[in-house]
Amino acid sequence: MTNTKIKFENVEFTYIPPSGRPVRALERLSLDVAENEFVSIVGPSGCGKSTLLYLLGGFLPLEHGEITVDGRKVSKPGPDRGIVFQHFALFPWKTVRQNVLYGLERKKMDAAQRDELAQKYIDLVKLTGFEDSWPAQLSGGMKQRVAIARTLVTDPDVLLMDEPFGALDAQTRGILQEELLAIWGLTRKTVLFVTHDVHEAVLLSDRVIVMSARPGRIKSTVNIDLPRPRNSEVTRSQNFASYCDEIWGLVREEALVASGIKT
Amino acid sequence: MKKLAIRYLPIALIILFWEFASRAGLVSQDVLPAFSAVMVRLWELSAGGEMLVHVSASLLRISSGLGLGIIVGSALGFLLAASITAQRLIQPTLTFLYPLPKSALIPVIIIWLGFGNSAQIMVIFLGSLLPIVLGAYNGAKGVENTLVWSARSLGANAIETEYQVIIRAALPDLLAGIRVALALSFVLLISSEMVGAQQGMGFLVAFLGDGGDYAGMFAGAFVISAIGFAADRAYLALYHHLLRYREA
Amino acid sequence: MVAQRKILNILMGAILPLAVIVLWEVATRERLVSPFLLPPFSRVMVRLWQDIVSGEIFSLAGQTFLRLAISYSVAVVVGVTLGIMMARVRFVRWVLDPVISIGLPTPKIAFLPIFILWFGVFDTPKIVMAIVACIFPLIAGTWSGTQGVDKYLVWSAQNLGATRRELLLHVIFPAALPQILTAMQVALPIAFIVVIVTEMLSGGSGLGGSMIEGARLADTARVFENLIVIGLMGFAFLRALQILRRRILAWHPEVLQEKN
């Protein structure tokens, strides 16, 4: 058995909207993620899957239960848990290079080393030549490449991805999925990946967690036993299709519950 | 109600502190008359009918000046938007005149029209004109072509199109321009009344101050603030009412 | 082709002002209008030239400019600071919120006699009046700019290790910059209007004081001369702010689109 990297224990969260009733987003949720494991979380809209990431990121206050990374309790945001958001969240007033440098500038390191490292990751996400562009001049896919480089360059212990390809068109999404697989092959980070795209989850992950409709709990876990290194070839296999079918069936049941059609 | 009370509590505290500072002699009554003394003067000036004379003189001026500004300004703005030639002819001049501090017109208008009502009305009219022209112009220019086309294709002729579609669609920008003009009008009204008039709120405040009636001067300044505030809020209510279709 | 178009546009734009000037000159030369109401344009220009040579106009404009520059810079620095403090410190927000909501739409110029009572008739009341008149949109604009900051940007900075101070400096302030600059563009004409009015009302020379004196002495050429100088200054200042905005917001889609 490999080491546990991330541990959720009896995590609960209630979201209080500015007006209206409190919403129970997560209920007694426990989950272990092993070191170097790529785990995806899928589930119907509003099931609290992003909330789970934000709690791990330390952006939301944990009211009940415990979250640990390498045995250390999570209490506030920190560069040990790098995150990539759906809508990129690049600093629009910083160039590509300045965005990638931002995390490094918060660390003690000499400037030459910083520049070299930033360039390495800009090259890795294939943005060579765009170092001095403003985010507003880039396409959605390119923006997300910058965000990925900005997060990876700080060498986080774990990588959190919040529907990172959800705002991109189908072709761009396909390309970035393959590149993420390649990058992951190089770095072997522990990844927690939230998506509502079942196909994407199966393609990328070692394990897919299906969450129930609100309040969010773990409905079931599916181990994806497909050979690595993977690329889009794998999607043509019979196994891939049956994994997708199985998970899609589980998600569909919950989506029906969430929309009030079935209880 | 309770929320409102908590929100405006700092104002109440400031007034309390003011009253205390003045009564306890922390500052001279000549420099800062007590809040209660100001209120007493406010009552005297209002009950004697003096305040009403000046308030109505000011209101007459601002409503005429701004009213004229709205009529002429929006007509000019729509005209400008409708004709490329008019734009090329007039726009550079407008761009140049727009940043002119309108208070600089006061002496010119005094030379032309003297110290009567017409002078203040003219200053307000000229001062409010450009923001309204710009509001109408931007609004009408920003109308999506598809809106105009769809109105035409539904059988509207050019004049109907202008009225039904362009003016309605330009309304948000036009109304925003008028709000800027409203604030500007008050500044120009009070300034021009202070510089040269025998009536009006600006005159009253300056006159009371010159005569050493400081409580009265504070009372006058508060009445002006209250009217300006009320006018802005009333306009805002009208604004939301006219644009209520956007909020649905 | 593009250059020709540009020249044509400039020529067409010049028609109206030139026509006004020609009409002005002819009407006054032919005595259709009394020179007291409107002196010939040429006489105003000669007057301006004389005052440029003697340096008189620079001394007047300098006084006005100094008052405007001091009051406007103080208002920008204090207003932006207060606006950011409103966003960060609950107590400041609690005190300033009602003050702003009442103070923003009221005509502050009504308090000028009070400031004259407090600060005398020299530079101080003029500067204080101009600060009070133009600081409200600056505070309100800065505050509202800090309100709309995307929470994911804040989270990203925190995630990359930003401290509270760095968050303010690197995220909240730059995110509020477009609205701060807009507020600065709104506040400048207000400060200018007020400086001119205070000069008219409480002496102390400057362009406003010179204008009102010209009106009293029936020296109409001087009034128009000063009006033209004030107009040029107003235009130049707003232009300068526009250029500053384009420099500072080089990253903003509004500027990037304009370039294309």
Coordinates of C-alpha atoms in Angstrom, one line a residue, chain A:
Chain A
M1 CA 0.0 0.0 0.0
T2 CA 1.4 3.4 -1.0
N3 CA 1.5 6.5 1.3
T4 CA -1.7 8.5 1.9
K5 CA -1.1 12.0 0.6
I6 CA -4.4 13.7 1.1
K7 CA -7.0 12.7 3.7
F8 CA -10.5 14.0 4.1
E9 CA -12.2 12.9 7.4
N10 CA -15.9 13.5 8.1
V11 CA -15.8 16.8 6.2
E12 CA -19.0 18.8 6.3
F13 CA -19.7 22.2 4.8
T14 CA -22.8 24.5 4.8
Y15 CA -22.9 27.3 2.3
I16 CA -24.6 30.5 3.5
P17 CA -25.8 32.6 0.5
P18 CA -26.0 36.4 1.0
S19 CA -29.8 36.0 1.0
G20 CA -31.8 32.9 1.4
R21 CA -31.4 29.7 3.3
P22 CA -28.1 28.0 4.2
V23 CA -27.3 25.1 1.8
R24 CA -25.8 21.9 3.0
A25 CA -23.1 21.3 0.5
L26 CA -21.1 18.4 1.9
E27 CA -22.0 15.8 4.5
R28 CA -19.7 13.5 6.4
L29 CA -17.4 13.0 3.5
S30 CA -14.2 10.9 3.9
L31 CA -11.7 10.3 1.2
D32 CA -8.0 9.2 0.9
V33 CA -5.8 10.0 -2.0
A34 CA -2.5 8.2 -2.3
E35 CA 0.9 9.7 -3.3
N36 CA 1.3 10.1 -7.1
E37 CA -2.3 9.2 -7.6
F38 CA -4.5 11.0 -10.2
V39 CA -8.1 11.1 -8.8
S40 CA -11.1 12.7 -10.5
I41 CA -14.3 13.7 -8.8
V42 CA -17.4 13.7 -10.9
G43 CA -21.0 14.4 -10.0
P44 CA -24.1 16.5 -10.9
S45 CA -23.9 20.3 -10.8
G46 CA -24.1 21.7 -7.3
C47 CA -23.0 18.5 -5.6
G48 CA -20.2 20.3 -3.8
K49 CA -17.3 18.8 -5.8
S50 CA -15.7 22.2 -6.2
T51 CA -16.3 23.0 -2.6
L52 CA -14.2 20.0 -1.7
L53 CA -11.3 21.4 -3.6
Y54 CA -11.7 24.9 -2.1
L55 CA -11.7 23.4 1.4
L56 CA -8.5 21.5 0.5
G57 CA -7.1 24.7 -0.9
G58 CA -7.8 26.5 2.4
F59 CA -10.0 29.1 0.7
L60 CA -13.1 28.2 2.7
P61 CA -13.3 27.7 6.4
L62 CA -13.7 24.1 7.5
E63 CA -16.5 23.8 10.0
H64 CA -16.5 20.1 10.8
G65 CA -14.0 17.3 10.2
E66 CA -10.4 17.4 9.2
I67 CA -8.3 17.7 6.0
T68 CA -4.6 16.7 6.0
V69 CA -1.9 16.8 3.4
D70 CA 1.1 14.6 4.4
G71 CA -0.4 14.4 7.9
R72 CA -0.4 18.2 8.3
K73 CA -3.8 19.9 8.9
V74 CA -5.0 22.3 6.3
S75 CA -5.9 25.7 7.7
K76 CA -5.1 28.4 5.1
P77 CA -4.1 28.7 1.5
G78 CA -0.6 27.9 0.6
P79 CA 1.7 27.1 -2.3
D80 CA 2.1 23.4 -1.2
R81 CA -1.4 22.9 -2.7
G82 CA -1.3 24.4 -6.2
I83 CA -4.7 25.1 -7.8
V84 CA -5.9 25.7 -11.4
F85 CA -9.3 27.3 -11.8
Q86 CA -11.9 26.9 -14.5
H87 CA -11.7 30.5 -15.6
F88 CA -7.9 30.7 -15.4
A89 CA -7.7 33.6 -12.9
L90 CA -4.6 35.0 -14.4
F91 CA -3.5 38.5 -13.2
P92 CA -4.6 40.6 -16.2
W93 CA -2.1 43.3 -15.4
K94 CA 0.8 40.9 -15.6
T95 CA 2.4 39.5 -18.7
V96 CA 2.6 35.7 -19.2
R97 CA 6.2 35.8 -17.8
Q98 CA 5.2 37.9 -14.8
N99 CA 2.2 35.6 -14.1
V100 CA 4.5 32.6 -14.1
L101 CA 7.1 34.4 -11.9
Y102 CA 4.5 35.5 -9.3
G103 CA 4.7 32.4 -7.1
L104 CA 8.5 32.2 -7.4
E105 CA 8.8 35.8 -6.3
R106 CA 7.2 34.8 -3.0
K107 CA 10.0 32.4 -2.4
K108 CA 13.6 33.0 -1.4
M109 CA 15.5 32.4 -4.6
D110 CA 17.9 34.4 -6.8
A111 CA 16.5 36.2 -9.8
A112 CA 18.5 34.3 -12.5
Q113 CA 17.3 31.0 -11.1
R114 CA 13.7 32.3 -11.1
D115 CA 13.9 33.5 -14.7
E116 CA 15.4 30.2 -15.8
L117 CA 12.7 28.2 -14.0
A118 CA 9.9 30.3 -15.4
Q119 CA 11.2 30.0 -18.9
K120 CA 11.4 26.2 -18.5
Y121 CA 7.7 26.0 -17.6
I122 CA 6.6 28.4 -20.3
D123 CA 8.4 26.2 -22.7
L124 CA 6.8 23.1 -21.2
V125 CA 3.3 24.4 -21.8
K126 CA 4.4 25.4 -25.3
L127 CA 4.0 29.2 -24.9
T128 CA 7.6 30.0 -26.1
G129 CA 7.4 33.4 -27.8
F130 CA 4.4 34.6 -25.8
E131 CA 6.3 35.6 -22.7
D132 CA 5.6 39.3 -23.0
S133 CA 1.9 39.0 -24.1
W134 CA -0.9 40.2 -21.9
P135 CA -3.5 37.6 -20.9
A136 CA -6.2 39.6 -22.7
Q137 CA -4.3 38.9 -26.0
L138 CA -4.4 35.1 -25.5
S139 CA -7.0 32.5 -26.4
G140 CA -8.8 30.5 -23.7
G141 CA -6.6 27.5 -24.2
M142 CA -3.4 29.6 -24.0
K143 CA -4.6 31.3 -20.8
Q144 CA -5.1 27.9 -19.2
R145 CA -1.6 26.8 -20.2
V146 CA -0.3 29.9 -18.5
A147 CA -2.3 29.1 -15.4
I148 CA -1.0 25.5 -15.4
A149 CA 2.6 26.8 -15.7
R150 CA 2.1 29.3 -13.0
T151 CA 1.0 26.6 -10.6
L152 CA 3.5 23.9 -11.6
V153 CA 6.5 26.2 -11.5
T154 CA 6.2 26.5 -7.7
D155 CA 6.5 22.7 -7.4
P156 CA 3.4 22.1 -5.2
D157 CA 3.1 18.8 -3.3
V158 CA -0.4 18.3 -4.7
L159 CA -2.2 19.7 -7.7
L160 CA -5.9 20.7 -7.5
M161 CA -7.7 21.3 -10.7
D162 CA -11.2 22.8 -10.7
E163 CA -12.8 21.9 -14.0
P164 CA -9.7 23.3 -15.7
F165 CA -10.9 22.6 -19.3
G166 CA -14.6 23.3 -18.7
A167 CA -14.5 26.7 -20.4
L168 CA -12.7 25.6 -23.5
D169 CA -14.0 24.4 -26.9
A170 CA -13.9 20.7 -27.7
Q171 CA -10.7 20.6 -29.8
T172 CA -8.7 22.7 -27.4
R173 CA -9.9 20.6 -24.5
G174 CA -8.7 17.4 -26.3
I175 CA -5.3 18.8 -26.9
L176 CA -4.9 20.0 -23.4
Q177 CA -6.0 16.7 -21.9
E178 CA -3.3 14.9 -23.8
E179 CA -0.7 17.5 -22.8
L180 CA -1.7 17.2 -19.2
L181 CA -1.3 13.4 -19.4
A182 CA 2.2 14.0 -20.8
I183 CA 3.1 16.6 -18.1
W184 CA 1.8 14.3 -15.4
G185 CA 3.9 11.5 -16.8
L186 CA 7.0 13.7 -16.2
T187 CA 6.1 15.1 -12.7
R188 CA 3.9 12.4 -11.2
K189 CA 2.2 14.9 -8.9
T190 CA -0.7 13.8 -6.8
V191 CA -3.7 15.3 -8.5
L192 CA -7.3 15.9 -7.4
F193 CA -9.3 16.8 -10.5
V194 CA -12.8 18.0 -10.5
T195 CA -14.8 17.7 -13.7
H196 CA -18.3 17.0 -15.0
D197 CA -16.9 15.4 -18.1
V198 CA -17.0 11.6 -17.5
H199 CA -14.9 10.9 -20.6
E200 CA -12.2 13.3 -19.4
A201 CA -12.2 11.7 -15.9
V202 CA -11.7 8.2 -17.3
L203 CA -9.0 9.3 -19.7
L204 CA -6.9 11.0 -17.1
S205 CA -7.5 9.2 -13.8
D206 CA -6.3 6.2 -11.8
R207 CA -9.5 6.5 -9.8
V208 CA -12.9 8.2 -10.3
I209 CA -15.0 9.3 -7.4
V210 CA -18.7 9.8 -8.1
M211 CA -20.5 12.1 -5.7
S212 CA -24.1 12.1 -4.8
A213 CA -26.6 15.0 -5.3
R214 CA -26.7 17.6 -2.5
P215 CA -25.7 17.3 0.2
G216 CA -22.6 15.8 -1.4
R217 CA -21.3 12.4 -0.3
I218 CA -19.3 9.8 -2.0
K219 CA -21.6 7.5 -3.9
S220 CA -19.1 5.2 -5.3
T221 CA -15.5 4.8 -6.4
V222 CA -14.3 3.3 -9.8
N223 CA -10.7 2.2 -10.3
I224 CA -9.6 2.9 -13.8
D225 CA -7.4 0.0 -14.8
L226 CA -6.1 1.2 -18.2
P227 CA -2.4 1.0 -19.1
R228 CA -0.1 4.1 -18.8
P229 CA 1.4 6.1 -20.4
R230 CA -1.9 6.9 -22.0
N231 CA -2.9 9.1 -24.9
S232 CA -6.2 9.6 -26.8
E233 CA -5.6 6.1 -28.4
V234 CA -6.9 4.6 -25.2
T235 CA -10.4 6.1 -25.7
R236 CA -11.0 3.6 -28.5
S237 CA -10.6 0.5 -26.3
Q238 CA -13.6 -1.5 -25.2
N239 CA -12.6 -1.1 -21.5
F240 CA -12.6 2.7 -21.8
A241 CA -16.2 2.6 -23.2
S242 CA -17.4 0.4 -20.4
Y243 CA -15.8 2.6 -17.7
C244 CA -17.5 5.6 -19.2
D245 CA -20.9 3.8 -19.4
E246 CA -20.6 2.6 -15.8
I247 CA -19.7 6.1 -14.4
W248 CA -22.2 7.9 -16.6
G249 CA -25.0 5.7 -15.3
L250 CA -24.0 6.6 -11.7
V251 CA -23.8 10.3 -12.4
R252 CA -27.1 10.2 -14.3
E253 CA -29.0 8.7 -11.4
E254 CA -27.7 11.5 -9.2
A255 CA -28.5 14.2 -11.8
L256 CA -32.1 13.0 -11.9
V257 CA -32.3 13.2 -8.1
A258 CA -30.8 16.7 -8.2
S259 CA -33.3 17.9 -10.7
G260 CA -36.1 16.5 -8.6
I261 CA -37.3 14.0 -11.1
K262 CA -36.4 11.0 -9.0
T263 CA -35.9 10.6 -5.2

